[in-house]
Each structure stands twice: as structure tokens, then as C-alpha cells.
XYZ file of C-alpha atoms in Angstrom:
448
model
C 0.000 0.000 0.000
C 1.332 3.358 -0.909
C 2.459 5.739 1.824
C 0.717 9.066 1.984
C 1.081 12.360 3.751
C -1.799 14.718 4.468
C -1.168 18.427 4.245
C -3.463 21.444 4.364
C -3.202 21.631 0.561
C -4.231 18.005 -0.083
C -2.638 14.531 -0.229
C 0.807 13.644 -1.571
C 1.313 10.080 -2.727
C 4.707 8.417 -2.825
C 5.935 5.079 -4.155
C 6.438 2.241 -1.665
C 10.212 2.433 -2.141
C 10.405 6.007 -0.860
C 10.029 6.959 2.795
C 6.747 8.502 3.787
C 8.225 11.919 4.288
C 6.346 15.081 3.309
C 7.861 17.522 0.885
C 9.912 20.015 2.834
C 8.251 23.312 2.035
C 10.304 26.223 3.405
C 8.291 28.850 5.284
C 10.433 31.691 6.691
C 10.113 32.565 10.393
C 10.107 36.175 11.531
C 11.533 37.390 14.894
C 10.528 40.775 16.309
C 12.493 42.701 18.953
C 11.223 45.912 20.580
C 13.508 48.642 21.868
C 11.943 50.616 24.738
C 8.382 51.646 24.047
C 8.804 51.680 20.283
C 6.509 49.658 18.102
C 7.779 46.594 16.318
C 9.533 47.475 13.123
C 9.081 45.745 9.774
C 9.454 42.001 10.253
C 12.863 40.737 9.245
C 13.280 37.156 8.053
C 15.436 35.053 10.314
C 18.823 33.933 8.972
C 18.985 30.939 11.269
C 17.436 28.525 8.744
C 18.733 30.075 5.538
C 21.766 29.111 3.590
C 24.323 31.487 2.149
C 22.573 31.588 -1.220
C 19.212 32.341 0.428
C 20.637 35.195 2.438
C 22.402 36.635 -0.603
C 19.504 36.604 -3.061
C 16.519 36.768 -0.727
C 14.688 33.634 -2.009
C 14.401 29.998 -0.882
C 16.714 27.362 -2.305
C 15.108 25.309 -5.099
C 14.906 21.721 -3.946
C 15.070 18.859 -6.479
C 11.764 17.140 -7.093
C 11.095 14.035 -9.134
C 8.661 14.023 -12.040
C 6.142 12.161 -9.926
C 6.365 14.756 -7.152
C 5.824 17.579 -9.630
C 2.786 15.799 -11.079
C 1.315 15.269 -7.627
C 1.701 18.972 -6.893
C -0.311 19.938 -9.982
C -2.900 17.222 -9.377
C -3.444 18.512 -5.838
C -3.979 22.005 -7.255
C -6.629 20.634 -9.622
C -8.385 18.912 -6.738
C -8.271 22.072 -4.640
C -9.888 24.048 -7.474
C -12.412 21.249 -8.163
C -11.151 20.835 -11.740
C -10.484 17.780 -13.866
C -7.795 17.344 -16.502
C -10.484 17.907 -19.115
C -11.392 21.259 -17.558
C -7.740 22.280 -17.544
C -7.148 21.360 -21.201
C -10.413 22.965 -22.352
C -9.726 26.308 -20.711
C -6.036 26.124 -21.622
C -6.701 25.830 -25.378
C -9.992 27.748 -25.591
C -9.261 30.697 -27.878
C -12.683 32.331 -27.591
C -13.077 35.655 -25.791
C -14.011 35.601 -22.095
C -17.224 36.875 -20.580
C -17.792 40.393 -19.327
C -17.615 39.237 -15.715
C -14.402 37.237 -15.971
C -12.678 39.559 -18.419
C -10.216 38.381 -21.099
C -9.823 34.600 -21.058
C -6.154 34.536 -22.057
C -3.364 36.488 -20.444
C -0.135 37.288 -22.222
C 1.703 34.505 -20.407
C -1.111 32.084 -21.214
C -1.000 32.921 -24.935
C 2.789 32.645 -25.125
C 2.986 29.237 -23.456
C 0.138 27.760 -25.515
C 1.572 29.142 -28.767
C 4.986 27.717 -27.916
C 3.467 24.271 -27.441
C 1.363 24.370 -30.622
C 4.310 25.594 -32.716
C 6.370 22.594 -31.624
C 8.913 24.534 -29.577
C 8.599 22.239 -26.546
C 10.455 18.995 -25.873
C 7.227 16.999 -26.136
C 5.076 18.104 -29.062
C 1.510 17.411 -30.123
C 2.488 14.222 -31.961
C 4.033 12.693 -28.841
C 0.942 13.481 -26.772
C -1.409 11.957 -29.371
C 0.759 8.852 -29.578
C 0.638 8.435 -25.794
C -3.141 8.836 -25.813
C -3.616 6.213 -28.536
C -1.280 3.738 -26.807
C -2.957 4.107 -23.442
C -5.293 1.218 -22.454
C -7.679 3.763 -20.934
C -8.249 5.360 -24.360
C -10.443 2.442 -25.509
C -14.070 2.637 -24.330
C -15.137 -0.124 -21.964
C -17.689 -2.750 -22.905
C -21.257 -1.571 -22.708
C -20.353 2.098 -23.061
C -22.264 4.084 -25.672
C -19.071 4.991 -27.584
C -17.870 1.380 -27.828
C -16.890 0.518 -31.420
C -17.417 4.051 -32.760
C -14.117 4.375 -34.597
C -13.276 6.181 -37.869
C -16.792 7.532 -38.330
C -17.430 10.160 -41.002
C -20.995 10.846 -39.908
C -20.474 11.386 -36.160
C -19.455 14.730 -34.662
C -16.002 14.123 -33.231
C -16.158 17.046 -30.776
C -19.051 15.344 -28.991
C -17.114 12.119 -28.403
C -15.342 11.957 -25.041
C -13.212 8.800 -25.294
C -9.755 9.196 -26.828
C -9.843 6.472 -29.493
C -13.294 7.301 -30.938
C -12.614 11.061 -30.890
C -9.122 10.923 -32.463
C -9.985 8.339 -35.130
C -13.214 10.116 -36.061
C -11.353 13.425 -36.320
C -8.745 11.761 -38.567
C -11.495 10.297 -40.761
C -13.143 13.729 -41.079
C -9.859 15.432 -42.033
C -8.928 12.795 -44.618
C -12.416 12.857 -46.142
C -12.367 16.652 -46.444
C -8.978 16.535 -48.173
C -10.141 13.753 -50.506
C -13.231 15.743 -51.440
C -11.184 18.914 -51.979
C -8.719 17.142 -54.292
C -11.540 15.452 -56.225
C -13.293 18.787 -56.791
C -10.035 20.189 -58.169
C -9.251 17.296 -60.511
C -12.667 17.363 -62.228
C -12.206 20.984 -63.279
C -11.504 21.745 -66.912
C -7.988 23.053 -66.263
C -6.857 19.665 -64.942
C -6.923 18.200 -68.476
C -9.437 15.367 -67.988
C -12.207 17.098 -69.965
C -12.134 15.828 -73.531
C -14.439 15.071 -76.470
C -17.090 17.376 -75.062
C -18.388 20.833 -75.832
C -15.609 23.313 -75.029
C -13.509 20.383 -73.820
C -9.737 20.307 -73.834
C -8.388 19.219 -77.254
C -6.330 16.039 -77.209
C -3.083 16.459 -79.181
C -2.531 13.846 -81.845
C 0.895 12.864 -80.517
C -0.364 12.718 -76.902
C -3.285 10.376 -77.396
C -3.052 6.610 -77.349
C -0.155 5.045 -75.491
C 0.477 8.262 -73.523
C -3.096 8.784 -72.365
C -2.711 6.796 -69.155
C 0.652 8.424 -68.458
C -0.937 11.855 -68.802
C -3.732 10.838 -66.418
C -1.232 9.466 -63.879
C 0.717 12.736 -63.893
C -2.526 14.670 -63.393
C -3.575 12.547 -60.416
C -0.127 12.818 -58.821
C -0.164 16.600 -59.145
C -3.769 17.425 -58.234
C -4.593 14.517 -55.871
C -1.356 13.827 -53.968
C -2.932 12.430 -50.788
C -5.571 10.381 -52.615
C -2.988 9.024 -55.051
C -0.584 8.058 -52.269
C -3.201 6.167 -50.245
C -4.740 4.372 -53.255
C -1.282 3.427 -54.534
C -0.309 2.057 -51.109
C -3.486 -0.024 -51.008
C -2.813 -1.424 -54.495
C 0.868 -2.180 -53.817
C 1.609 -5.694 -52.499
C 3.011 -6.043 -49.003
C 6.827 -6.433 -49.054
C 7.952 -10.001 -48.534
C 10.750 -11.100 -46.241
C 13.522 -13.217 -47.654
C 16.635 -14.096 -45.639
C 15.812 -11.412 -43.076
C 15.438 -8.653 -45.677
C 12.339 -7.005 -47.096
C 11.855 -7.718 -50.790
C 9.558 -5.336 -52.652
C 7.573 -7.213 -55.279
C 7.400 -5.418 -58.605
C 4.079 -6.153 -60.245
C 4.337 -6.909 -63.972
C 0.687 -7.869 -64.211
C -1.818 -5.416 -62.742
C 0.714 -2.637 -62.016
C -0.438 -0.567 -59.014
C 0.043 2.720 -60.908
C -2.379 1.721 -63.685
C -4.900 0.270 -61.240
C -4.833 3.462 -59.157
C -5.174 5.650 -62.261
C -8.175 3.664 -63.528
C -9.863 3.839 -60.118
C -9.338 7.591 -59.738
C -10.504 8.202 -63.314
C -13.745 6.336 -62.576
C -14.265 8.471 -59.451
C -13.656 11.656 -61.452
C -16.041 10.508 -64.207
C -18.655 9.755 -61.539
C -18.322 13.264 -60.093
C -18.243 15.063 -63.470
C -19.482 13.533 -66.734
C -17.026 15.592 -68.790
C -13.900 14.304 -66.971
C -13.702 11.229 -69.205
C -10.190 11.098 -70.651
C -9.432 7.539 -69.484
C -12.992 6.151 -69.906
C -13.026 7.482 -73.481
C -9.767 5.693 -74.307
C -11.152 2.406 -72.950
C -14.291 2.968 -75.030
C -12.133 3.335 -78.157
C -10.580 -0.048 -77.373
C -14.034 -1.603 -77.056
C -15.037 -0.073 -80.384
C -11.892 -1.356 -82.121
C -12.583 -4.869 -80.790
C -16.196 -4.781 -82.030
C -17.549 -5.079 -78.501
C -21.246 -5.665 -78.015
C -23.360 -2.643 -77.271
C -24.319 -4.084 -73.896
C -20.651 -3.821 -72.871
C -20.870 -0.058 -73.272
C -24.032 0.035 -71.158
C -22.355 -1.928 -68.371
C -19.112 0.086 -68.562
C -20.984 3.382 -68.530
C -23.028 2.213 -65.552
C -19.900 1.645 -63.428
C -18.044 4.717 -64.826
C -15.432 2.592 -66.616
C -16.390 3.574 -70.186
C -18.675 6.020 -71.917
C -21.928 5.092 -73.604
C -22.029 3.826 -77.188
C -23.494 7.104 -78.429
C -20.775 9.072 -76.611
C -17.933 7.019 -78.090
C -19.454 7.354 -81.575
C -19.577 11.142 -81.230
C -16.053 11.157 -79.788
C -14.745 9.263 -82.816
C -16.259 11.846 -85.134
C -14.624 14.667 -83.163
C -11.315 12.801 -83.157
C -11.566 12.360 -86.941
C -12.182 16.092 -87.383
C -9.202 16.792 -85.137
C -6.978 14.441 -87.167
C -8.218 15.987 -90.403
C -7.200 19.439 -89.231
C -3.799 18.101 -88.156
C -3.222 16.582 -91.604
C -4.165 19.874 -93.257
C -1.566 21.702 -91.190
C 1.075 19.144 -92.110
C 0.219 19.458 -95.788
C 0.605 23.241 -95.786
C 3.839 23.233 -93.785
C 7.111 23.943 -95.641
C 9.311 22.238 -93.045
C 7.233 19.150 -92.207
C 6.067 16.462 -94.602
C 4.265 13.128 -94.465
C 5.967 10.126 -96.022
C 4.089 6.965 -96.939
C 5.633 3.505 -97.025
C 3.480 1.050 -99.008
C 3.912 -2.703 -99.229
C 1.842 -5.666 -100.327
C 0.816 -8.025 -97.529
C -0.573 -11.529 -97.257
C -2.201 -12.613 -94.004
C -3.567 -16.078 -93.293
C -6.754 -15.670 -91.260
C -8.107 -18.402 -89.013
C -11.805 -18.228 -88.085
C -11.224 -17.670 -84.359
C -14.175 -15.292 -84.123
C -17.497 -16.789 -85.295
C -18.629 -13.352 -86.443
C -15.774 -13.035 -88.952
C -15.853 -15.524 -91.862
C -16.653 -19.221 -91.805
C -13.351 -20.743 -92.967
C -9.641 -20.018 -93.017
C -8.449 -18.004 -95.976
C -5.633 -15.763 -97.184
C -6.031 -12.005 -97.259
C -4.144 -10.052 -99.905
C -3.771 -6.314 -99.834
C -1.602 -3.291 -99.385
C -0.368 -1.939 -96.066
C 0.648 1.668 -95.695
C 2.570 3.391 -92.913
C 2.644 7.150 -92.620
C 5.290 9.021 -90.683
C 6.168 12.664 -90.215
C 9.465 14.019 -91.538
C 10.737 17.025 -89.574
C 13.010 19.755 -90.997
C 12.023 18.722 -94.476
C 13.622 20.419 -97.494
C 11.023 20.878 -100.264
C 13.758 20.842 -102.933
C 14.061 17.100 -102.336
C 10.815 16.679 -104.255
C 11.932 18.863 -107.150
C 11.766 16.643 -110.273
C 13.524 19.093 -112.619
C 16.972 17.660 -111.817
C 15.720 14.150 -112.357
C 14.224 15.101 -115.710
C 17.514 16.764 -116.739
C 19.476 13.608 -115.904
C 17.018 11.486 -117.815
C 17.368 13.822 -120.812
C 21.148 13.197 -120.901
C 20.417 9.525 -121.566
C 23.663 8.233 -120.042
C 22.169 4.800 -119.680
C 22.915 4.038 -123.316
C 26.661 3.986 -122.558
C 26.279 1.836 -119.388
C 27.832 -1.646 -119.760
C 28.764 -4.437 -117.356
C 32.468 -3.918 -118.125
C 32.221 -0.260 -117.192
C 30.574 -1.073 -113.865
C 33.283 -3.712 -113.126
C 36.061 -1.266 -113.948
C 34.651 1.386 -111.586
C 34.812 -0.952 -108.563
C 37.831 -0.579 -106.209
C 38.666 -4.267 -105.962
C 41.614 -3.800 -103.582
C 39.429 -1.904 -101.096
C 36.688 -4.527 -101.466
C 39.131 -7.337 -100.615
C 40.361 -5.430 -97.543
C 36.808 -4.864 -96.293
C 35.958 -8.534 -96.741
C 39.046 -9.589 -94.780
C 38.218 -7.188 -91.931
C 34.634 -8.434 -91.898
C 35.793 -12.034 -91.468
C 38.160 -10.966 -88.679
C 35.285 -9.166 -86.999
C 33.156 -12.334 -87.185
C 35.933 -14.427 -85.630
C 36.585 -12.115 -82.673
C 32.848 -11.816 -81.988
C 32.061 -15.542 -81.878
C 35.375 -17.113 -80.761
C 35.905 -16.451 -77.025
C 39.682 -16.982 -77.234
C 39.943 -14.093 -79.746
C 37.803 -11.600 -77.812
C 40.894 -9.652 -76.714
C 41.384 -8.520 -80.343
C 37.969 -6.827 -80.649
C 39.251 -3.297 -80.146
C 42.105 -3.796 -82.632
C 39.781 -5.172 -85.307
C 37.306 -2.366 -84.688
C 40.045 0.199 -85.322
C 40.685 -1.311 -88.764
C 37.403 0.171 -90.014
C 38.674 3.726 -89.461
C 41.850 5.619 -90.253
C 44.425 4.720 -92.843
C 44.116 0.999 -92.169
C 40.832 0.804 -94.067
C 42.726 1.332 -97.305
């Protein structure tokens, strides 16, 4: 049983290992001496019980107290004033103005000490206090209490909850939800870049649509929704595995967390705003290219994964008009040109899809690939020089003997020898040390 000492100010509790001795509180004694019939002069503190430092500076010596003794002192003061710890914290951090009777609620000292704590200028900050509250067994409501199980609620008013765990977790849920909602309202705005294929929507550049669409959406979500992106990405990322005492982070090749998070956030944005459909429109184009059934569009539009069939049809028409305008600009440019590479193709088609043909057959046709040529010189397409060369008709004097005589046979033999040496040093491991020497034969005077 703990030892205790009763004083006029309250009770002081001490651990069993310490003697039951009250805290020595110094109270100065005053001695008066009268001379004749004169009245007692101003009381003078006695020097009998004062040390040298007390007599020099006129104040009692500060005695060392343990942390527990200091806490007991403040707890006794709370009991004397009929306050609880909740009353102390409420009035300590209440920033509202006081009443007319009590006057201003905060003094200058009060404001300075509270501000110092909230700014993190104390040894123990707000984070340490919250951590201690959450790790305390008393923070969890007891069985049968009204607040039992009320954790992480977004509908309850956290300032009306009195237990630590329900109040802190509900406050955290409210703060995270407000930030999520704020970021979502920002990302569905037109300036974020998700509005496309709609009236007054953001135009999709030709070179930025297709394989880069998801990358563009990921960058948008990272920039505008940092907290939402971080939490969704953490949820989609597998838990690190332990191998030989070390954590091994699994890199997903299938179902990459970045793409899963981007698709989820795009569906949320499309649900909030019907014009924020950059990613759903791209998935709809894939469905259209694969000849998907119309019911697939209805299902995808219902769960905000794709647009409706009518929407994708209108989007394709707008994309075609956009591509047409881009081709017109390329055709009128003097520095950029479009080159076409044509080739005949034969493809053997198996009837894997019942909707396409009834038997295997060969398809014959022509395949064309168009590519843009930058810094193009229009004189390359000038046919006047070609016509002038054709008019000279030098082909009539071209013979096989003349072609043979124009060949540098000595140089050809040297190149063939070097090529064989290059083959040997590449595929014979014992000769690999000669690679650099053989490579130097292709340049300099040795090539002759």
C-alpha cells in the first residue's frame, strides 16, 4: 500500500520504495524585537534557517523534485480548485473571448505558453501526446459504453465524443475525407486536363493520345490529388515479402499498381463530373476497335469505366475532325512532310471469331505506314533535276564492263578480310581480346 502524507493543501502520494516523508516546504520565520516603548519594526526574516545563497539573493533554495512529485503537486492544485484534466485542457486551449464578468480569457503569459506548445517549440510536441493517448489502455471505451466501437466515423461529430480512441480516429477520418473531397473537386475541373471530347472540352493532341493517355492521367492525379494518389497506390501495392531477413519489394508486372490506381481515380472523377472522361473514353475506343457488343458499353458506362455507345461514336467523329485538321496543317507546312511507305501483304486468317468468316483463308492487300518528316527540305521533291538527268540519256553507254572497272577491288578485298576478322573475334571467345584492334581497322588509314 502506498504511503501518503496529508497536508493542508491536499494529499501527496509516494511510491512504496520512498520513505513517507512530506515535501519540505520552506516557510520563513520572523523574529521581532522591541527597543523601549517603540513599536515593532518591519518584520525581518530570520537567517537561522537560511543558507548562504538564500541570504544573498533573498529567495528559498530550489529543492530537487522528481517528475512524480511535480505531477502530484499539480494534481493537488486541480483537486483544490475542483477541476479535472479535461477542464484544464479545455480552458487552456480555448481561444474564444471571455465573458464580461471574468474579463479576457487569455493572459499574455497564457498565450505565449500555448503558442509555444502548438508551434512545436517544446520537448514533447503534439504528436508525442497523441501517440501516448492512442497507446494508453484507458483510451479504448469499456464494454457496454455508448461509444464502444465508434471508430473512424465520417458521420459522427467528433467534438461530442469523449473517449480518446473514438474522438481521435473520427477526427482523422473527417480530415482525410475533407482533403479527398477537396482534391476530387479540383481534378474534375476543366484546367486539370481530364475534360475531352465534349463541348468546349480540352483538345487532345494527336501525338499525346493513345499510349500516352494513361501516363498523362497518372501525372494529373499525382499533381492534383497527392494524398488520394498516395493512399490508393499504397493499397494497391503488395506487401513487401521477407527473404533471408530482408524485405523484398515485389514489382508487379501484371496489374501494375500505378495503372490500377489511375483507372480507379478516373472512374471516381467521371462519376463526379461527366465531362472528366479522358481515361474512360480511351477504354471505349478499345471496345469499339474490338467490335464489342453494345451491352458492354451500357455496363461500362453504368460503373463509370467507359462512356456510352453514343458518346464514343460522337467522340470518334470529333477525333476524326481533329486528325483531319492536323493533316491539313502538315500538308501546308514547308518544313514538315508526311511520307508513306506502301507494301503488299498476305495474311492467313483463321476463323477464331465466329462473327468473322466461316473458314480459313488468305487475305491479300496493301499496307501503308505514314510518318512525319521534320526539318524537311522541299527541294528534295523537285523533279527538274531528275528530268535533266534522264534527258542526258547516259544509260545508253552503261555496260557491265564499265561497272566492273569502276569498282575498287583492292578496297573490297580489304573490307571482306576485316569483316571475317570481326566475325571471328565476336564468336570465338579466345579471340575476344582482339575486338578493339579489329574495330580500329574500319577507321583511319588501315581501311585502305
